[in-house]
Amino acid sequence: GLKENTEYEVIYTFDMLDEKTKEYKTVSYSSRTITKAFQMPSSGFKFTNVNKNQISKSVTVYEKEESNVGFIFYPGGKVEHTSYEPLMYLLAEEGITCFLIEMPFNLAIFNVNAASKVIDSHSNIDCWYIGGHSLGGAMASSFSEKNDDKIDGLILLGAYSTSNLSSADIEVLSIYGSEDKVLKSVMG
């Protein structure tokens, strides 16, 4: 099992369709090391210094201590929001208050403006980032376009913006895998 106060490397493995051969191949990549973690039998990683609280029916907050930096995350289409908990815990360990949104039918398109309530109800946070994976990232970009006065940055995970953000005063970070043929074809 995992031990507290020990560093670990997390390796993500998934199957991806090879467009040329039409066969699935296994792809792996590793993330940065995690500290102060131990494995719980049924719930995956538990970070000892991070508090997890469900603050509404569809919003869970992860925080180490009160922070002035907030990150709102929209899950990918048809992906359970809890799949992103390890990422929320990692960011919270770094002092970022994270808000994970559970979307209706696991599709962010049905609640693009979910971030508004979170932002409006947390006046202690003065620096806001929004992000998402796949469809969630596209919907986060749509929210950012219409609310660039509230958002300081947009983080896209295996996603691309469906909005023209060239005149918006926000920073954009796009992260995608080396084997992501769909996103690479869109981004050129």
PDB file of C-alpha atoms in Angstrom:
ATOM      1  CA  GLY A   1       0.000   0.000   0.000  1.00  0.00           C
ATOM      2  CA  LEU A   2       0.932   3.654  -0.200  1.00  0.00           C
ATOM      3  CA  LYS A   3       2.529   5.283   2.837  1.00  0.00           C
ATOM      4  CA  GLU A   4       2.026   8.793   4.133  1.00  0.00           C
ATOM      5  CA  ASN A   5       4.764  11.367   3.508  1.00  0.00           C
ATOM      6  CA  THR A   6       6.259   9.327   0.668  1.00  0.00           C
ATOM      7  CA  GLU A   7       6.716  10.483  -2.910  1.00  0.00           C
ATOM      8  CA  TYR A   8       5.088   8.499  -5.713  1.00  0.00           C
ATOM      9  CA  GLU A   9       4.935   8.799  -9.463  1.00  0.00           C
ATOM     10  CA  VAL A  10       1.442   8.392 -10.897  1.00  0.00           C
ATOM     11  CA  ILE A  11       1.293   6.568 -14.223  1.00  0.00           C
ATOM     12  CA  TYR A  12      -1.872   6.897 -16.278  1.00  0.00           C
ATOM     13  CA  THR A  13      -2.600   4.108 -18.744  1.00  0.00           C
ATOM     14  CA  PHE A  14      -5.453   4.030 -21.236  1.00  0.00           C
ATOM     15  CA  ASP A  15      -6.380   2.489 -24.564  1.00  0.00           C
ATOM     16  CA  MET A  16      -6.434   4.669 -27.666  1.00  0.00           C
ATOM     17  CA  LEU A  17      -7.640   3.865 -31.158  1.00  0.00           C
ATOM     18  CA  ASP A  18      -4.847   3.912 -33.723  1.00  0.00           C
ATOM     19  CA  GLU A  19      -6.393   5.638 -36.747  1.00  0.00           C
ATOM     20  CA  LYS A  20      -4.093   3.868 -39.224  1.00  0.00           C
ATOM     21  CA  THR A  21      -4.531   0.279 -38.047  1.00  0.00           C
ATOM     22  CA  LYS A  22      -8.005   0.736 -36.494  1.00  0.00           C
ATOM     23  CA  GLU A  23      -6.714  -1.204 -33.484  1.00  0.00           C
ATOM     24  CA  TYR A  24      -6.536  -0.103 -29.887  1.00  0.00           C
ATOM     25  CA  LYS A  25      -3.133   0.339 -28.338  1.00  0.00           C
ATOM     26  CA  THR A  26      -2.199   1.000 -24.740  1.00  0.00           C
ATOM     27  CA  VAL A  27      -0.698   4.426 -24.040  1.00  0.00           C
ATOM     28  CA  SER A  28       0.933   5.397 -20.741  1.00  0.00           C
ATOM     29  CA  TYR A  29       2.257   8.630 -19.340  1.00  0.00           C
ATOM     30  CA  SER A  30       3.384   9.731 -15.924  1.00  0.00           C
ATOM     31  CA  SER A  31       2.571  12.804 -13.905  1.00  0.00           C
ATOM     32  CA  ARG A  32       4.640  14.627 -11.339  1.00  0.00           C
ATOM     33  CA  THR A  33       5.157  12.985  -7.995  1.00  0.00           C
ATOM     34  CA  ILE A  34       2.558  13.173  -5.274  1.00  0.00           C
ATOM     35  CA  THR A  35       3.459  13.712  -1.651  1.00  0.00           C
ATOM     36  CA  LYS A  36       1.578  13.165   1.591  1.00  0.00           C
ATOM     37  CA  ALA A  37      -0.815  10.635   0.105  1.00  0.00           C
ATOM     38  CA  PHE A  38      -2.032   7.240   1.138  1.00  0.00           C
ATOM     39  CA  GLN A  39      -4.392   4.881  -0.594  1.00  0.00           C
ATOM     40  CA  MET A  40      -7.846   4.244   0.781  1.00  0.00           C
ATOM     41  CA  PRO A  41      -9.322   0.817  -0.013  1.00  0.00           C
ATOM     42  CA  SER A  42     -12.430   2.084  -1.808  1.00  0.00           C
ATOM     43  CA  SER A  43     -11.816   5.709  -2.693  1.00  0.00           C
ATOM     44  CA  GLY A  44      -8.409   5.890  -4.338  1.00  0.00           C
ATOM     45  CA  PHE A  45      -6.105   8.665  -3.152  1.00  0.00           C
ATOM     46  CA  LYS A  46      -6.664  10.582   0.052  1.00  0.00           C
ATOM     47  CA  PHE A  47      -4.591  13.685   0.608  1.00  0.00           C
ATOM     48  CA  THR A  48      -4.010  14.282   4.279  1.00  0.00           C
ATOM     49  CA  ASN A  49      -3.846  18.070   4.083  1.00  0.00           C
ATOM     50  CA  VAL A  50      -6.826  18.616   1.762  1.00  0.00           C
ATOM     51  CA  ASN A  51     -10.430  19.024   2.844  1.00  0.00           C
ATOM     52  CA  LYS A  52     -13.198  17.839   0.530  1.00  0.00           C
ATOM     53  CA  ASN A  53     -16.689  19.282   1.014  1.00  0.00           C
ATOM     54  CA  GLN A  54     -19.805  19.057  -1.103  1.00  0.00           C
ATOM     55  CA  ILE A  55     -21.136  22.627  -0.975  1.00  0.00           C
ATOM     56  CA  SER A  56     -24.189  22.053  -3.172  1.00  0.00           C
ATOM     57  CA  LYS A  57     -25.886  19.249  -5.050  1.00  0.00           C
ATOM     58  CA  SER A  58     -23.503  19.653  -7.985  1.00  0.00           C
ATOM     59  CA  VAL A  59     -20.369  21.327  -6.567  1.00  0.00           C
ATOM     60  CA  THR A  60     -17.570  19.786  -4.498  1.00  0.00           C
ATOM     61  CA  VAL A  61     -14.774  21.967  -3.150  1.00  0.00           C
ATOM     62  CA  TYR A  62     -11.218  20.786  -2.423  1.00  0.00           C
ATOM     63  CA  GLU A  63      -8.993  23.038  -0.339  1.00  0.00           C
ATOM     64  CA  LYS A  64      -5.941  22.863   1.865  1.00  0.00           C
ATOM     65  CA  GLU A  65      -6.629  26.173   3.515  1.00  0.00           C
ATOM     66  CA  GLU A  66      -8.555  29.251   2.501  1.00  0.00           C
ATOM     67  CA  SER A  67      -7.021  30.660  -0.661  1.00  0.00           C
ATOM     68  CA  ASN A  68      -7.527  33.685  -2.876  1.00  0.00           C
ATOM     69  CA  VAL A  69      -7.044  31.512  -6.008  1.00  0.00           C
ATOM     70  CA  GLY A  70      -9.920  29.405  -7.310  1.00  0.00           C
ATOM     71  CA  PHE A  71     -10.126  26.816 -10.071  1.00  0.00           C
ATOM     72  CA  ILE A  72     -13.471  25.653 -11.448  1.00  0.00           C
ATOM     73  CA  PHE A  73     -13.404  22.398 -13.399  1.00  0.00           C
ATOM     74  CA  TYR A  74     -15.917  21.108 -15.975  1.00  0.00           C
ATOM     75  CA  PRO A  75     -15.637  17.336 -16.626  1.00  0.00           C
ATOM     76  CA  GLY A  76     -15.451  15.797 -20.086  1.00  0.00           C
ATOM     77  CA  GLY A  77     -18.570  14.571 -21.863  1.00  0.00           C
ATOM     78  CA  LYS A  78     -20.042  11.381 -20.369  1.00  0.00           C
ATOM     79  CA  VAL A  79     -17.194  11.198 -17.827  1.00  0.00           C
ATOM     80  CA  GLU A  80     -18.075  10.855 -14.141  1.00  0.00           C
ATOM     81  CA  HIS A  81     -16.995  14.003 -12.328  1.00  0.00           C
ATOM     82  CA  THR A  82     -15.290  11.937  -9.611  1.00  0.00           C
ATOM     83  CA  SER A  83     -12.741  10.776 -12.212  1.00  0.00           C
ATOM     84  CA  TYR A  84     -11.073  14.160 -11.795  1.00  0.00           C
ATOM     85  CA  GLU A  85     -10.714  14.013  -8.010  1.00  0.00           C
ATOM     86  CA  PRO A  86      -6.976  13.143  -8.089  1.00  0.00           C
ATOM     87  CA  LEU A  87      -6.330  16.307 -10.124  1.00  0.00           C
ATOM     88  CA  MET A  88      -8.420  18.404  -7.718  1.00  0.00           C
ATOM     89  CA  TYR A  89      -6.488  17.009  -4.746  1.00  0.00           C
ATOM     90  CA  LEU A  90      -3.123  17.696  -6.432  1.00  0.00           C
ATOM     91  CA  LEU A  91      -4.040  21.310  -7.149  1.00  0.00           C
ATOM     92  CA  ALA A  92      -5.496  21.817  -3.666  1.00  0.00           C
ATOM     93  CA  GLU A  93      -2.214  20.523  -2.199  1.00  0.00           C
ATOM     94  CA  GLU A  94      -0.564  23.441  -4.017  1.00  0.00           C
ATOM     95  CA  GLY A  95      -2.885  25.946  -2.302  1.00  0.00           C
ATOM     96  CA  ILE A  96      -5.525  26.355  -5.019  1.00  0.00           C
ATOM     97  CA  THR A  97      -9.161  26.079  -3.975  1.00  0.00           C
ATOM     98  CA  CYS A  98     -10.767  23.733  -6.520  1.00  0.00           C
ATOM     99  CA  PHE A  99     -14.435  23.426  -7.439  1.00  0.00           C
ATOM    100  CA  LEU A 100     -15.434  20.252  -9.277  1.00  0.00           C
ATOM    101  CA  ILE A 101     -18.784  20.563 -11.038  1.00  0.00           C
ATOM    102  CA  GLU A 102     -21.092  17.578 -11.535  1.00  0.00           C
ATOM    103  CA  MET A 103     -22.895  18.208 -14.814  1.00  0.00           C
ATOM    104  CA  PRO A 104     -26.431  17.126 -15.743  1.00  0.00           C
ATOM    105  CA  PHE A 105     -26.260  13.850 -17.709  1.00  0.00           C
ATOM    106  CA  ASN A 106     -22.431  14.198 -17.474  1.00  0.00           C
ATOM    107  CA  LEU A 107     -22.542  16.796 -20.258  1.00  0.00           C
ATOM    108  CA  ALA A 108     -21.246  20.325 -19.578  1.00  0.00           C
ATOM    109  CA  ILE A 109     -23.308  21.701 -22.453  1.00  0.00           C
ATOM    110  CA  PHE A 110     -26.349  21.507 -20.133  1.00  0.00           C
ATOM    111  CA  ASN A 111     -24.821  23.828 -17.506  1.00  0.00           C
ATOM    112  CA  VAL A 112     -22.300  26.090 -19.212  1.00  0.00           C
ATOM    113  CA  ASN A 113     -22.858  28.847 -16.630  1.00  0.00           C
ATOM    114  CA  ALA A 114     -22.295  26.641 -13.559  1.00  0.00           C
ATOM    115  CA  ALA A 115     -19.203  28.700 -12.719  1.00  0.00           C
ATOM    116  CA  SER A 116     -21.280  31.851 -12.130  1.00  0.00           C
ATOM    117  CA  LYS A 117     -22.806  30.610  -8.875  1.00  0.00           C
ATOM    118  CA  VAL A 118     -19.426  29.437  -7.601  1.00  0.00           C
ATOM    119  CA  ILE A 119     -17.764  32.775  -8.364  1.00  0.00           C
ATOM    120  CA  ASP A 120     -20.646  34.819  -6.955  1.00  0.00           C
ATOM    121  CA  SER A 121     -20.706  32.865  -3.680  1.00  0.00           C
ATOM    122  CA  HIS A 122     -16.948  33.010  -2.975  1.00  0.00           C
ATOM    123  CA  SER A 123     -15.995  36.673  -2.633  1.00  0.00           C
ATOM    124  CA  ASN A 124     -12.802  35.708  -0.756  1.00  0.00           C
ATOM    125  CA  ILE A 125     -11.341  34.470  -4.050  1.00  0.00           C
ATOM    126  CA  ASP A 126     -10.007  37.238  -6.280  1.00  0.00           C
ATOM    127  CA  CYS A 127      -8.164  35.205  -8.913  1.00  0.00           C
ATOM    128  CA  TRP A 128     -10.298  32.749 -10.890  1.00  0.00           C
ATOM    129  CA  TYR A 129      -9.299  30.034 -13.335  1.00  0.00           C
ATOM    130  CA  ILE A 130     -11.707  27.773 -15.177  1.00  0.00           C
ATOM    131  CA  GLY A 131     -10.895  24.647 -17.079  1.00  0.00           C
ATOM    132  CA  GLY A 132     -12.167  21.391 -18.341  1.00  0.00           C
ATOM    133  CA  HIS A 133     -11.465  18.213 -20.171  1.00  0.00           C
ATOM    134  CA  SER A 134     -12.743  17.602 -23.713  1.00  0.00           C
ATOM    135  CA  LEU A 135     -16.349  18.865 -23.952  1.00  0.00           C
ATOM    136  CA  GLY A 136     -15.947  20.373 -20.474  1.00  0.00           C
ATOM    137  CA  GLY A 137     -13.014  22.438 -21.739  1.00  0.00           C
ATOM    138  CA  ALA A 138     -15.003  23.637 -24.730  1.00  0.00           C
ATOM    139  CA  MET A 139     -17.834  24.740 -22.430  1.00  0.00           C
ATOM    140  CA  ALA A 140     -15.350  26.385 -20.037  1.00  0.00           C
ATOM    141  CA  SER A 141     -14.033  28.391 -23.003  1.00  0.00           C
ATOM    142  CA  SER A 142     -17.587  29.396 -23.877  1.00  0.00           C
ATOM    143  CA  PHE A 143     -18.127  30.597 -20.301  1.00  0.00           C
ATOM    144  CA  SER A 144     -14.790  32.472 -20.422  1.00  0.00           C
ATOM    145  CA  GLU A 145     -15.714  34.324 -23.599  1.00  0.00           C
ATOM    146  CA  LYS A 146     -18.879  35.730 -22.025  1.00  0.00           C
ATOM    147  CA  ASN A 147     -17.329  36.317 -18.586  1.00  0.00           C
ATOM    148  CA  ASP A 148     -13.764  37.413 -19.270  1.00  0.00           C
ATOM    149  CA  ASP A 149     -14.184  40.132 -16.632  1.00  0.00           C
ATOM    150  CA  LYS A 150     -14.516  37.382 -13.977  1.00  0.00           C
ATOM    151  CA  ILE A 151     -11.928  34.882 -15.276  1.00  0.00           C
ATOM    152  CA  ASP A 152      -8.135  35.272 -15.130  1.00  0.00           C
ATOM    153  CA  GLY A 153      -7.242  32.083 -16.980  1.00  0.00           C
ATOM    154  CA  LEU A 154      -8.563  29.124 -18.957  1.00  0.00           C
ATOM    155  CA  ILE A 155      -7.023  25.640 -18.790  1.00  0.00           C
ATOM    156  CA  LEU A 156      -7.909  23.163 -21.525  1.00  0.00           C
ATOM    157  CA  LEU A 157      -7.157  19.465 -20.986  1.00  0.00           C
ATOM    158  CA  GLY A 158      -7.451  17.561 -24.245  1.00  0.00           C
ATOM    159  CA  ALA A 159      -9.821  20.268 -25.434  1.00  0.00           C
ATOM    160  CA  TYR A 160      -9.952  23.284 -27.670  1.00  0.00           C
ATOM    161  CA  SER A 161     -11.772  26.571 -27.448  1.00  0.00           C
ATOM    162  CA  THR A 162     -15.063  26.835 -29.285  1.00  0.00           C
ATOM    163  CA  SER A 163     -14.971  30.583 -28.757  1.00  0.00           C
ATOM    164  CA  ASN A 164     -12.832  33.389 -30.133  1.00  0.00           C
ATOM    165  CA  LEU A 165     -10.829  34.496 -27.106  1.00  0.00           C
ATOM    166  CA  SER A 166      -8.389  36.740 -28.980  1.00  0.00           C
ATOM    167  CA  SER A 167      -9.862  39.918 -27.500  1.00  0.00           C
ATOM    168  CA  ALA A 168     -10.443  38.455 -24.028  1.00  0.00           C
ATOM    169  CA  ASP A 169      -8.034  39.502 -21.289  1.00  0.00           C
ATOM    170  CA  ILE A 170      -7.346  35.972 -20.015  1.00  0.00           C
ATOM    171  CA  GLU A 171      -4.391  33.597 -20.121  1.00  0.00           C
ATOM    172  CA  VAL A 172      -4.979  30.241 -21.860  1.00  0.00           C
ATOM    173  CA  LEU A 173      -3.104  27.001 -21.226  1.00  0.00           C
ATOM    174  CA  SER A 174      -3.782  24.007 -23.467  1.00  0.00           C
ATOM    175  CA  ILE A 175      -2.580  20.562 -22.376  1.00  0.00           C
ATOM    176  CA  TYR A 176      -2.928  17.515 -24.588  1.00  0.00           C
ATOM    177  CA  GLY A 177      -1.346  14.095 -24.981  1.00  0.00           C
ATOM    178  CA  SER A 178       1.335  13.280 -27.521  1.00  0.00           C
ATOM    179  CA  GLU A 179      -0.907  10.591 -29.041  1.00  0.00           C
ATOM    180  CA  ASP A 180      -4.040  12.779 -29.248  1.00  0.00           C
ATOM    181  CA  LYS A 181      -4.639  12.651 -32.999  1.00  0.00           C
ATOM    182  CA  VAL A 182      -8.023  14.412 -32.827  1.00  0.00           C
ATOM    183  CA  LEU A 183      -6.799  17.513 -31.023  1.00  0.00           C
ATOM    184  CA  LYS A 184      -3.565  17.662 -33.023  1.00  0.00           C
ATOM    185  CA  SER A 185      -5.568  17.724 -36.264  1.00  0.00           C
ATOM    186  CA  VAL A 186      -7.678  20.618 -34.970  1.00  0.00           C
ATOM    187  CA  MET A 187      -4.722  22.601 -33.640  1.00  0.00           C
ATOM    188  CA  GLY A 188      -2.563  22.076 -36.709  1.00  0.00           C
TER     189      GLY A 188
END
